[in-house]
Structures are given as structure tokens and as C-alpha cells.
XYZ file of C-alpha atoms in Angstrom:
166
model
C 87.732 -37.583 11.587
C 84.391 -37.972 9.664
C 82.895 -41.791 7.928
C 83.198 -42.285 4.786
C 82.450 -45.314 2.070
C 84.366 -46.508 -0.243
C 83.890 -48.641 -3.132
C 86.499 -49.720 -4.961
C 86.341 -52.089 -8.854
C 89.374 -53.988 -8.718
C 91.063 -55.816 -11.245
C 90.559 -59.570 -10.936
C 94.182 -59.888 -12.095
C 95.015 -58.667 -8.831
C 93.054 -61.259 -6.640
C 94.539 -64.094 -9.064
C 98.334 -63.042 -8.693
C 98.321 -62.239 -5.189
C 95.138 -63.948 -3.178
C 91.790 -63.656 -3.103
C 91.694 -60.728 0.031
C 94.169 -59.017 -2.098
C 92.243 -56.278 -2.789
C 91.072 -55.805 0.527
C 94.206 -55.759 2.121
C 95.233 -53.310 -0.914
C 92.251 -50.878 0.593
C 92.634 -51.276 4.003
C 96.883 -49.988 3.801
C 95.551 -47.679 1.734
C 93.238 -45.774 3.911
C 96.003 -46.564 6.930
C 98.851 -44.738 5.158
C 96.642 -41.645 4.848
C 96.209 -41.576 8.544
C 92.217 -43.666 8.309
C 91.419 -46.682 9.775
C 89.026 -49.564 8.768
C 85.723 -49.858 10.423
C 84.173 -52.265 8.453
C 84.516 -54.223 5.100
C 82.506 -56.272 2.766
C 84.161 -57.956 0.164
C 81.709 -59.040 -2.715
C 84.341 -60.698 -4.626
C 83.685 -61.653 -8.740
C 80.639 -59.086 -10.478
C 79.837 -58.386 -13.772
C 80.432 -55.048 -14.702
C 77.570 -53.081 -16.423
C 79.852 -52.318 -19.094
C 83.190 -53.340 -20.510
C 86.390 -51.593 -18.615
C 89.615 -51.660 -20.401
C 88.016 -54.516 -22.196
C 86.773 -56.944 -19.216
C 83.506 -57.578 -17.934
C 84.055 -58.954 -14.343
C 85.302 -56.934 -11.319
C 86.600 -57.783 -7.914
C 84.258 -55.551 -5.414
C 85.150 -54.016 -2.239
C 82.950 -51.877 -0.124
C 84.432 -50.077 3.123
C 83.577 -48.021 5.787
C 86.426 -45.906 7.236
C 87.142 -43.220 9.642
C 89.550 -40.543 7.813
C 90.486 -37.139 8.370
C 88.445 -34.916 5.307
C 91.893 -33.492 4.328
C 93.154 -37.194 3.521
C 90.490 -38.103 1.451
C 91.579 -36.032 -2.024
C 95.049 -37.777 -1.574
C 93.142 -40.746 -1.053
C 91.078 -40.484 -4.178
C 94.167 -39.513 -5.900
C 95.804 -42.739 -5.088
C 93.113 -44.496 -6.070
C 93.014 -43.082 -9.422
C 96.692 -43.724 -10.400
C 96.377 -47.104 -8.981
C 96.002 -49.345 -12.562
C 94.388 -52.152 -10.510
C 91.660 -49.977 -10.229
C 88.979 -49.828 -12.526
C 86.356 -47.170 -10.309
C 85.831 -46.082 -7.460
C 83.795 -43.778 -4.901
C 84.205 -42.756 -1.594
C 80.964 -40.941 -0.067
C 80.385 -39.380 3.383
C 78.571 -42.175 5.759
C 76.180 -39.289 6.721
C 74.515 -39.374 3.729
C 74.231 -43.143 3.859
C 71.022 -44.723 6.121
C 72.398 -46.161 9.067
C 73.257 -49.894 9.540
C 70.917 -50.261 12.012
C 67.838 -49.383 9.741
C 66.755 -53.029 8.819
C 67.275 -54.507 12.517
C 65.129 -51.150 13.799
C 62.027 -51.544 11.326
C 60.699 -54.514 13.505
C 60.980 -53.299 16.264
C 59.087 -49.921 15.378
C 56.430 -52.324 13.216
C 56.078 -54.351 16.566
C 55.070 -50.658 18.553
C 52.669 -49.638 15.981
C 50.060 -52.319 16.927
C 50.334 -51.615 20.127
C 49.979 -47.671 19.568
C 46.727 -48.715 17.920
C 45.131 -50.699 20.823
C 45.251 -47.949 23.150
C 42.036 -46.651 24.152
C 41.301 -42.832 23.532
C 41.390 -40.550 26.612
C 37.009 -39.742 25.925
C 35.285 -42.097 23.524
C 33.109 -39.514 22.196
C 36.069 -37.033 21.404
C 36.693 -38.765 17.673
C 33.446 -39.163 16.629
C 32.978 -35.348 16.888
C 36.372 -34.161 15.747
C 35.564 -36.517 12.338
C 32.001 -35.645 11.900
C 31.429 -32.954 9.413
C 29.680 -30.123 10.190
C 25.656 -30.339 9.022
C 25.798 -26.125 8.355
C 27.473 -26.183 5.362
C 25.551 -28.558 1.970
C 27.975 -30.703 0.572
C 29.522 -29.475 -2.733
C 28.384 -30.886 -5.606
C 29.790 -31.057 -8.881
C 26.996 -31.718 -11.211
C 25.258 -28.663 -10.087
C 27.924 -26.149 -10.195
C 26.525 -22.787 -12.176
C 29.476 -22.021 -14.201
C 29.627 -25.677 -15.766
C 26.085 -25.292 -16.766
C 26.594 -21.839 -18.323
C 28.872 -22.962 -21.065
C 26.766 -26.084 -21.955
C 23.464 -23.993 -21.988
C 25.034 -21.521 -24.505
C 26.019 -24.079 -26.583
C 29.565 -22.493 -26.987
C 32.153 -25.594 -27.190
C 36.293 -25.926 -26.799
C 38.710 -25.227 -29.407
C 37.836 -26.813 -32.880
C 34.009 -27.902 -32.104
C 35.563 -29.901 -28.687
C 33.132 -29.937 -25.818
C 34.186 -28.197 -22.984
C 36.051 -30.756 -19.996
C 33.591 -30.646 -16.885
């Protein structure tokens, strides 16, 4: 059995005729008559659409993770695609999803980073001379590179009387 997500556009119709966790009860036997179970759901109730659907502009939202067996999940998305209380939908593998975790763990790894920087280097002198550059070589320099000076000394310019780009 893999993770999945599924988001589901409902009808408001449906949460008016039948109760407001219509449609999430309407999910959740869903995904349990196709052999799934419900790990997690988030309801988000009344949303404007971003476009008209069979001429309405609100939705009744329901996000879900689930645990399904990958066979059951075309059967699934068939059944949610005859379903006429169902405007769209999308079911996605949780893999490619970030975790849940992710905003509860970037604290804590913002709270080792300061302390990463605090720690003394093993030989105080061992920076300095790994970021010094070596005096050998002359720094490059761009205004007196010999090829940029040929063209300008000739007096030969870019395309239509255009000065050549340095």
C-alpha cells in the first residue's frame, strides 16, 4: 500500500442536503470500499473556484491523505469522475509531497545553525591561509586586456557604426 492525496471539489449542494461533513464522509467510504483507509483529512469547507464549474463559483474542499493499494487507485479515480457531486479532483503520490513534518523541523535545524557557527576551528591559522589568494599570480584586470584594446585602436566598430561591447 503506497500514500496518496486526494483533493476532491465538491458540490455545495451536497453539504446543504445532507450535512456539512458530507463530503468528507462521501471520501472517506470511498477510499474504504476500494480497500484504502483514511490517514488524515482536512476539510476546507466553502472556496471560490478560479473559474465557473457547471455554472457555480463556490466549492466544498476536501483534502486527504490515504493509504491505498496502487491497483485501487484508477477505480478510485474512476469513481470519482462519474460521481456528479464532483466537480475535480486529484489524487497524487504522498512521495512527491514534502513531508508534514517540514515546518515543525525548520526551527529546530535554524536553532543548530548558530550553534554550528560558534564552534571554534580545529587551528586558527588554517582559514586565513586556505582563503588567502596566492601573491604569484597578478590579479586579472579587465581594463587592460590586449584583445579589447585591439579593436578600439583600429578603430573598427560593431555592426552598423555600433561600438564594440567591452
Amino acid at each position: 500500500m503506497r500514500d496518496y492525496e486526494v483533493t476532491v471539489i465538491y458540490d455545495l449542494a451536497l453539504a446543504e442536503s445532507e450535512g456539512r461533513d458530507a463530503p468528507v464522509q462521501r471520501l472517506t467510504s470511498m477510499v474504504r470500499n476500494y480497500g484504502g483507509e483514511v490517514t488524515a483529512v482536512d476539510h476546507w469547507g466553502r472556496r471560490r473556484l478560479a473559474y465557473p464549474i457547471r455554472h457555480k463559483i463556490d466549492g466544498d474542499y476536501v483534502v486527504a491523505r490515504v493509504r491505498l493499494d496502487p491497483a485501487n487507485v484508477r477505480p478510485l479515480e474512476h469513481a470519482l469522475r462519474i460521481d456528479e457531486q464532483v466537480y475535480r479532483f486529484l489524487v497524487v503520490r504522498a512521495e512527491e509531497l514534502p513531508p508534514l513534518t517540514v515546518k515543525s523541523a525548520a526551527p529546530a535545524a535554524q536553532a543548530d545553525a548558530p550553534a554550528a557557527t560558534r564552534e571554534a576551528p580545529a587551528e586558527p591559522g588554517a582559514e586565513l591561509a586556505a582563503e588567502a589568494p596566492d601573491s604569484a599570480e597578478p590579479p586579472a584586470s579587465i581594463e587592460g586586456d590586449d584583445a579589447g584594446e585591439s579593436s578600439e585602436e583600429s578603430g573598427e566598430s560593431g555592426p552598423e557604426g555600433e561600438e564594440p561591447n567591452p
